[in-house]
mmCIF file of C-alpha atoms in Angstrom:
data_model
loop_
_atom_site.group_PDB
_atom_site.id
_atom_site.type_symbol
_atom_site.label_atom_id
_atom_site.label_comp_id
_atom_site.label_asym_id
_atom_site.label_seq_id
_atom_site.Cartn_x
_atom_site.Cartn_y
_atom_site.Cartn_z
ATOM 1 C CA UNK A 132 21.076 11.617 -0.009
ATOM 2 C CA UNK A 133 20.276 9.319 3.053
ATOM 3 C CA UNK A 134 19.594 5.529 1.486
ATOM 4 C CA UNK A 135 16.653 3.728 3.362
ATOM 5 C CA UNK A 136 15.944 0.502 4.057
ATOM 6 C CA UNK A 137 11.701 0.783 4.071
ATOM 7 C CA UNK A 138 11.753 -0.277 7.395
ATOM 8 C CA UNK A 139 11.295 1.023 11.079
ATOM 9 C CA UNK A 140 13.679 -0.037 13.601
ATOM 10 C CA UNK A 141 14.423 0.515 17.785
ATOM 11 C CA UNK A 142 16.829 0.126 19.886
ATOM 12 C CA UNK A 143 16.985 -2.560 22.343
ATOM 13 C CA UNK A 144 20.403 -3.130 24.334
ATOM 14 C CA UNK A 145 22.046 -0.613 21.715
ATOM 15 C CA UNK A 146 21.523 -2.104 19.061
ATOM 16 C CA UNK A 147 19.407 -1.102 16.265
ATOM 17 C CA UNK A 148 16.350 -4.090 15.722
ATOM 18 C CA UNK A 149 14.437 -3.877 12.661
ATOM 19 C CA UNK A 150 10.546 -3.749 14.141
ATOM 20 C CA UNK A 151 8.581 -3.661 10.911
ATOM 21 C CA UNK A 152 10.196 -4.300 7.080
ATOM 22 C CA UNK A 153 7.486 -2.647 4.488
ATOM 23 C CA UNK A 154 6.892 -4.889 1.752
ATOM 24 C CA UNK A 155 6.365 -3.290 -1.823
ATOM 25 C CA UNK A 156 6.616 -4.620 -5.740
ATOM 26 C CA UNK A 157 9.898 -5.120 -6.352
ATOM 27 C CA UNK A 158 9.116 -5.505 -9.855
ATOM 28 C CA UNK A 159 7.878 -1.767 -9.516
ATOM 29 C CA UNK A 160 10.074 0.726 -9.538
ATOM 30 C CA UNK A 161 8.103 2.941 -7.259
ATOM 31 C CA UNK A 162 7.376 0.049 -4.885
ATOM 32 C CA UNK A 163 10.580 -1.295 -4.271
ATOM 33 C CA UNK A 164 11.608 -2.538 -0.696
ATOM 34 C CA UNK A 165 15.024 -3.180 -0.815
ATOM 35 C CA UNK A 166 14.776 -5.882 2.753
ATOM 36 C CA UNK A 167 12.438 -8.339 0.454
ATOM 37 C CA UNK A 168 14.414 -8.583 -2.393
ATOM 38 C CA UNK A 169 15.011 -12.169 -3.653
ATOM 39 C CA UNK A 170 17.494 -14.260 -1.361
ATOM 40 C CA UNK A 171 18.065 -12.125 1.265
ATOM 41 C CA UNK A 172 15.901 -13.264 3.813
ATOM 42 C CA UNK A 173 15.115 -10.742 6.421
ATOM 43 C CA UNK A 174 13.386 -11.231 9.276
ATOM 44 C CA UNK A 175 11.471 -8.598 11.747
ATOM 45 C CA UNK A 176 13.105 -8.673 14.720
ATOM 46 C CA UNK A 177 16.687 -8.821 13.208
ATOM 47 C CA UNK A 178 19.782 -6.682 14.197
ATOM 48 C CA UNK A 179 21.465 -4.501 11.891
ATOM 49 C CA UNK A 180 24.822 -4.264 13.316
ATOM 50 C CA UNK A 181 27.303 -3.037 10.910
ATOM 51 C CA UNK A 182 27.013 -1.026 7.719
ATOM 52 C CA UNK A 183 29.451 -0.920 4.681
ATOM 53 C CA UNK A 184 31.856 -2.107 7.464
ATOM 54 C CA UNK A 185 31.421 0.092 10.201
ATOM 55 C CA UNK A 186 29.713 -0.515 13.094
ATOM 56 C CA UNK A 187 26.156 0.357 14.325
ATOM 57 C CA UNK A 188 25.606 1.149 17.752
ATOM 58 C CA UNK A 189 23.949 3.499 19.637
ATOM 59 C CA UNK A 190 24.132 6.243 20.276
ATOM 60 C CA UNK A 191 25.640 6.294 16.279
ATOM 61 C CA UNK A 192 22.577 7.273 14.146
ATOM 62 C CA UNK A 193 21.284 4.854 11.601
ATOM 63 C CA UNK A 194 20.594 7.023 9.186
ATOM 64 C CA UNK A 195 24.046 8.697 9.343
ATOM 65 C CA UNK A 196 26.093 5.611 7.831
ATOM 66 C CA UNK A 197 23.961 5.583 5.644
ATOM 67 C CA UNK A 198 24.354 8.477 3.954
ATOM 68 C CA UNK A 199 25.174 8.225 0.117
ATOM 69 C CA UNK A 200 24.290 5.190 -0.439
ATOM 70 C CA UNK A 201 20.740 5.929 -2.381
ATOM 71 C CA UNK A 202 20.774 3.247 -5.115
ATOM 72 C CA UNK A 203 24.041 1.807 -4.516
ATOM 73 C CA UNK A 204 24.985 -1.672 -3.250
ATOM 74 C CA UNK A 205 25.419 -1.477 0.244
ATOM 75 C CA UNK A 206 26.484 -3.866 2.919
ATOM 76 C CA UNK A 207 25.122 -4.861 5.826
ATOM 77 C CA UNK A 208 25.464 -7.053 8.437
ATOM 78 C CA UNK A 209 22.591 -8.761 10.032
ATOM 79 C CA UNK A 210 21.785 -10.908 13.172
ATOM 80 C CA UNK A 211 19.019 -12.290 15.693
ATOM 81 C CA UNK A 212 21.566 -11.605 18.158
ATOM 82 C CA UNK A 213 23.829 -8.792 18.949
ATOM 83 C CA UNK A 214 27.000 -10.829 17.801
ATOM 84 C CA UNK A 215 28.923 -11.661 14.603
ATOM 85 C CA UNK A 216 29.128 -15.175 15.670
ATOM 86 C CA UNK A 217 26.741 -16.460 12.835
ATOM 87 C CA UNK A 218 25.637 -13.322 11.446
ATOM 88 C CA UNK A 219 25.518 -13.032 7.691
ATOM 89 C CA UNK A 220 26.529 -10.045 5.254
ATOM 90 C CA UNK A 221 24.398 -8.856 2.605
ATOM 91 C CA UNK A 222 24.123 -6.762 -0.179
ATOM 92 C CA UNK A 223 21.005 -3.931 -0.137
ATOM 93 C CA UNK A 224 20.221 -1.142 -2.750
ATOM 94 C CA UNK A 225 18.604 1.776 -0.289
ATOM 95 C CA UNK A 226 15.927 3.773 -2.075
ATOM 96 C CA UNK A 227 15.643 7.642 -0.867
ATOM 97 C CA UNK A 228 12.075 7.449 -0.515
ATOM 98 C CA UNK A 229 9.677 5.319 1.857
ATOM 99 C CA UNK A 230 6.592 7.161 1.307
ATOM 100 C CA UNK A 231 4.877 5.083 -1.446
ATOM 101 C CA UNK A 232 5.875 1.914 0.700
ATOM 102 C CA UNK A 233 4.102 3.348 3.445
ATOM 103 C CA UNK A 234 1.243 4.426 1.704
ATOM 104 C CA UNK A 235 1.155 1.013 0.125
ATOM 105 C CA UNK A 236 1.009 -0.543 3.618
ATOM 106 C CA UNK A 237 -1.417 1.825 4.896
ATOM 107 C CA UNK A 238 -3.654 0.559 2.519
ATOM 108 C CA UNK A 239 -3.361 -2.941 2.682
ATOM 109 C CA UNK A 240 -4.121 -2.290 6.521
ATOM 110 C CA UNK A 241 -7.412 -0.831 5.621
ATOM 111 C CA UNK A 242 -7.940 -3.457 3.264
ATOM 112 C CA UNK A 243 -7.589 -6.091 5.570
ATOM 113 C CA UNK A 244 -9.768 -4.036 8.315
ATOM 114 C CA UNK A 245 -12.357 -3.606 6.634
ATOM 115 C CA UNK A 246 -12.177 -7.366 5.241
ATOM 116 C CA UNK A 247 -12.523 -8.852 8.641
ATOM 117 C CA UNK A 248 -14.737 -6.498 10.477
ATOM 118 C CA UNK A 249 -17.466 -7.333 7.302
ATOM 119 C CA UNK A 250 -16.792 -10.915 7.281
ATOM 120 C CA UNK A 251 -15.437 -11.219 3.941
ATOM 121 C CA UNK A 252 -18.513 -9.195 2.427
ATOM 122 C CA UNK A 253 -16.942 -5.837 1.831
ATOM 123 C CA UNK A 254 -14.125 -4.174 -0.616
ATOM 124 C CA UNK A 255 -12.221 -1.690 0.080
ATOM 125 C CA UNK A 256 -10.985 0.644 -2.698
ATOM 126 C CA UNK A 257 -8.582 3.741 -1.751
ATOM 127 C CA UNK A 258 -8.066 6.525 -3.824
ATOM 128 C CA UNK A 259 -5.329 9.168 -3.837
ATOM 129 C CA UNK A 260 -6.133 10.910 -6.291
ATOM 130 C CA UNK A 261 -8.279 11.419 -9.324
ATOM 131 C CA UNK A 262 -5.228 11.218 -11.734
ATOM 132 C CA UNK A 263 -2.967 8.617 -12.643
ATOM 133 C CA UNK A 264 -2.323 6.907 -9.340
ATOM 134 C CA UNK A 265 -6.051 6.548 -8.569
ATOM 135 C CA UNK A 266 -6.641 4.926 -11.961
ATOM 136 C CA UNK A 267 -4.519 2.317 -11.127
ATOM 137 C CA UNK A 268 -5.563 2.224 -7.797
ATOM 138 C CA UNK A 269 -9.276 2.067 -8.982
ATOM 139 C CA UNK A 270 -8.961 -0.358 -11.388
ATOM 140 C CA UNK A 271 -6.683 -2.857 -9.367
ATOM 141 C CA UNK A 272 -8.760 -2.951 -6.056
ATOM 142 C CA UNK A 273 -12.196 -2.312 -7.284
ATOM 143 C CA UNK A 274 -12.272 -4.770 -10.678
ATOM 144 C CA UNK A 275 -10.446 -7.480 -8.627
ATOM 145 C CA UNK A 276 -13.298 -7.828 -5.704
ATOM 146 C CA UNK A 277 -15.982 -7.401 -7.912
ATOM 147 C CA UNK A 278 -17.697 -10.740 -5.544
ATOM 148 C CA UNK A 279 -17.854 -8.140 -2.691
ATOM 149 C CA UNK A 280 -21.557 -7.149 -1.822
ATOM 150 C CA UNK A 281 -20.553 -4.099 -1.119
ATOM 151 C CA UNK A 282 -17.638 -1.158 -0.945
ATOM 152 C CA UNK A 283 -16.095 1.390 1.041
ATOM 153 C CA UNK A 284 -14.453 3.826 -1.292
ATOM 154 C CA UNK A 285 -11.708 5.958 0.627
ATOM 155 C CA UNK A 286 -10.961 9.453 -1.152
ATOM 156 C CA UNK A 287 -9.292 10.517 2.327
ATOM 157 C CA UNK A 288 -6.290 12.941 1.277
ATOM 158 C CA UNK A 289 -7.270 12.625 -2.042
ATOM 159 C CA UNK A 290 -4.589 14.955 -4.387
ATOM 160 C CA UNK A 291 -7.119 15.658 -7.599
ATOM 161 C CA UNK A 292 -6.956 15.348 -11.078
ATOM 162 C CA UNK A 293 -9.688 14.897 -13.703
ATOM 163 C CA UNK A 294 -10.944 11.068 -13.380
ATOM 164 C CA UNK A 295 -13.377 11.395 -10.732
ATOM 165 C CA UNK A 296 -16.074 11.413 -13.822
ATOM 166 C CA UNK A 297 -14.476 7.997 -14.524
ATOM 167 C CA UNK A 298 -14.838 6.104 -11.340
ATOM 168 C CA UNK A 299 -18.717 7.153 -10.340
ATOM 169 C CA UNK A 300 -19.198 6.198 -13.853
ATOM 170 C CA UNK A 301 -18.167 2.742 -13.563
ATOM 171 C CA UNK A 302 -19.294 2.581 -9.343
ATOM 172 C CA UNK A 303 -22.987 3.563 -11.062
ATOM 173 C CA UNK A 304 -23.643 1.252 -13.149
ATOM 174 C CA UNK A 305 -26.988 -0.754 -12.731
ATOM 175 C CA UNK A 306 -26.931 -4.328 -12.996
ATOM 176 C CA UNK A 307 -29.046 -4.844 -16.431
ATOM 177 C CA UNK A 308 -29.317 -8.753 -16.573
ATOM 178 C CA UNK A 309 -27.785 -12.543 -16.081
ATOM 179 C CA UNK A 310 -26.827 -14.633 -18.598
ATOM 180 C CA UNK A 311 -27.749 -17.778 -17.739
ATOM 181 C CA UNK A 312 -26.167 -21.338 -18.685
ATOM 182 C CA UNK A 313 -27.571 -24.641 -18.876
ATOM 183 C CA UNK A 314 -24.170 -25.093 -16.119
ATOM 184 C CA UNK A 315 -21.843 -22.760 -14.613
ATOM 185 C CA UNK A 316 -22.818 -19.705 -12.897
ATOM 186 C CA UNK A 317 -24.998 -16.768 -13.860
ATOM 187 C CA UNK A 318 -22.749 -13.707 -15.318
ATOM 188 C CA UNK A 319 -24.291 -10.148 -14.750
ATOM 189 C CA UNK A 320 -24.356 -7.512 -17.346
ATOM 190 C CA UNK A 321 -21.965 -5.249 -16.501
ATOM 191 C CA UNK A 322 -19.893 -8.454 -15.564
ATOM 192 C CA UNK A 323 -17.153 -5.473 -14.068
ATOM 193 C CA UNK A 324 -19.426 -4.265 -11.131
ATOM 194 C CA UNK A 325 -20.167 -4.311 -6.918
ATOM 195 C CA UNK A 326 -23.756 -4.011 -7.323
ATOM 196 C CA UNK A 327 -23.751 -3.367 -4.033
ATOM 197 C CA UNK A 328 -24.060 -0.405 -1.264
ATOM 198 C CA UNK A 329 -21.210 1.830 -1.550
ATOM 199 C CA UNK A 330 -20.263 4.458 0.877
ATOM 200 C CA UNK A 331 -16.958 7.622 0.132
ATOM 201 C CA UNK A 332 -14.484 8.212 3.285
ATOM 202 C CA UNK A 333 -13.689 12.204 2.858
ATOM 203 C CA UNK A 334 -11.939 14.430 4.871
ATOM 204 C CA UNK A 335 -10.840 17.761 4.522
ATOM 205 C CA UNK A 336 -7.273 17.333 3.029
ATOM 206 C CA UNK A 337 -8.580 16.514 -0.151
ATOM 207 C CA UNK A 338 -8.415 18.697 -3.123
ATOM 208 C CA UNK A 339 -9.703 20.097 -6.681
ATOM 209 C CA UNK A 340 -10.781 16.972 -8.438
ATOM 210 C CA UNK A 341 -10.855 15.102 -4.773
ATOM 211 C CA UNK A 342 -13.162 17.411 -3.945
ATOM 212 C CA UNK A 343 -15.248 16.478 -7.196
ATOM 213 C CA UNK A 344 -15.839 13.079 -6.269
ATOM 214 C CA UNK A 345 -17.506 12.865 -3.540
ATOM 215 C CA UNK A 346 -19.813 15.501 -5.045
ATOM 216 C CA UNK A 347 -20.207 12.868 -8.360
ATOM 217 C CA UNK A 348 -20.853 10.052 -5.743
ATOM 218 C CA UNK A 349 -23.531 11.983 -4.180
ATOM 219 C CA UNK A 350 -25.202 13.612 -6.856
ATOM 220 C CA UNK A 351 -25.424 9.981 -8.759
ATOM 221 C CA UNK A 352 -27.232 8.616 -5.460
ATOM 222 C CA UNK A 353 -24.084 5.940 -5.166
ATOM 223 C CA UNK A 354 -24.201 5.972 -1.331
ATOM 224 C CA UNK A 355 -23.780 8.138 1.476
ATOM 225 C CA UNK A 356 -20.711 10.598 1.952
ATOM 226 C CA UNK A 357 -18.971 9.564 5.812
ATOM 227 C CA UNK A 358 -16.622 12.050 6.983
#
């Protein structure tokens, strides 16, 4: 199979210039980005001009030297200029799939979005499905900006399963009381909760239990349903 890098590239002069590298978890099996591992210091805007050796020029296609080299240590030679003349060789394992990278990205771009167009007020909480992925995804993003006084929950694309129950669950949970200390800060009870408004991005490519969810989320009065 084709390796990949996680990146996108273009040509400029002939030579191939990596535009955007797509960071991941490299501790994450499913989320590694072979461009950011540990010492090898890759920089948008950088020229890839050889592979394993051979050169890489257009009109050659990337992707055709590097062919077989899907988790295998690969060499390449990189540059801010098209010339060897201080370039440096390193060693890369390609992964043969860029879609959770992507999707990963996608994300944090929404994330961010929706950060700065609220002013800091505002989490953002994605969900792809109503399995296994969107139980991680649910618990990392929506636990962790639980200061947020409010969310947008995306179930955009959403690919089902049988969790949906789960999250409106835990999204309805009324705010019962505050602890309060003689000093320190009030806790709530739930202390896990955006009491909040909420609002549920849906679209039409979601499925089975992605179609559940936003029917939870509206028949527990969570928010309104946009989409």
């Amino acid at each position: 199979t084709v390796g990949l890098l996680g990146a996108d590239y273009v040509i400029e002069n002939g030579y191939y210039k990596i535009a955007k590298i797509f960071t991941g978890e490299n501790w994450n099996p499913g989320l590694n980005a072979p461009l950011t591992a540990p010492g090898l210091n890759v920089k948008e805007g950088d020229l890839i001009l050889e592979v394993n050796g051979l050169e890489l020029k257009a009109p050659t296609n990337l992707y055709r030297l590097f062919e077989g080299t899907t988790g295998k240590q690969t060499t390449i030679r990189i540059n801010d200029k098209p010339t060897k003349e201080e370039s440096r060789l390193i060693t890369v394992v390609p992964i043969d799939a860029e879609w959770q990278l992507r999707t990963r990205n996608w994300i944090e771009d929404n994330r961010r979005k929706v950060d700065k167009m609220s002013n800091g007020r505002l989490a953002y909480v994605y969900l792809p499905n109503t399995a296994e992925a969107g139980y991680v995804n649910f618990n990392r993003y929506y636990f962790a900006q639980q200061d947020k006084q409010g969310a947008v929950i995306d179930e955009r694309f959403n690919g089902g399963g049988s969790a949906a129950d789960y999250f409106v669950d835990l999204m309805s949970r009324p705010l019962m009381n505050y602890f309060a200390t003689r000093d320190g800060k009030e806790s709530p009870t739930p202390t896990a909760q955006i009491f909040g408004p909420k609002v549920m991005l849906i679209n039409e490519w979601a499925g089975s239990g992605g179609d559940a969810l936003p029917y939870y989320f509206r028949f527990r009065k969570i928010g309104p349903l946009i989409g």
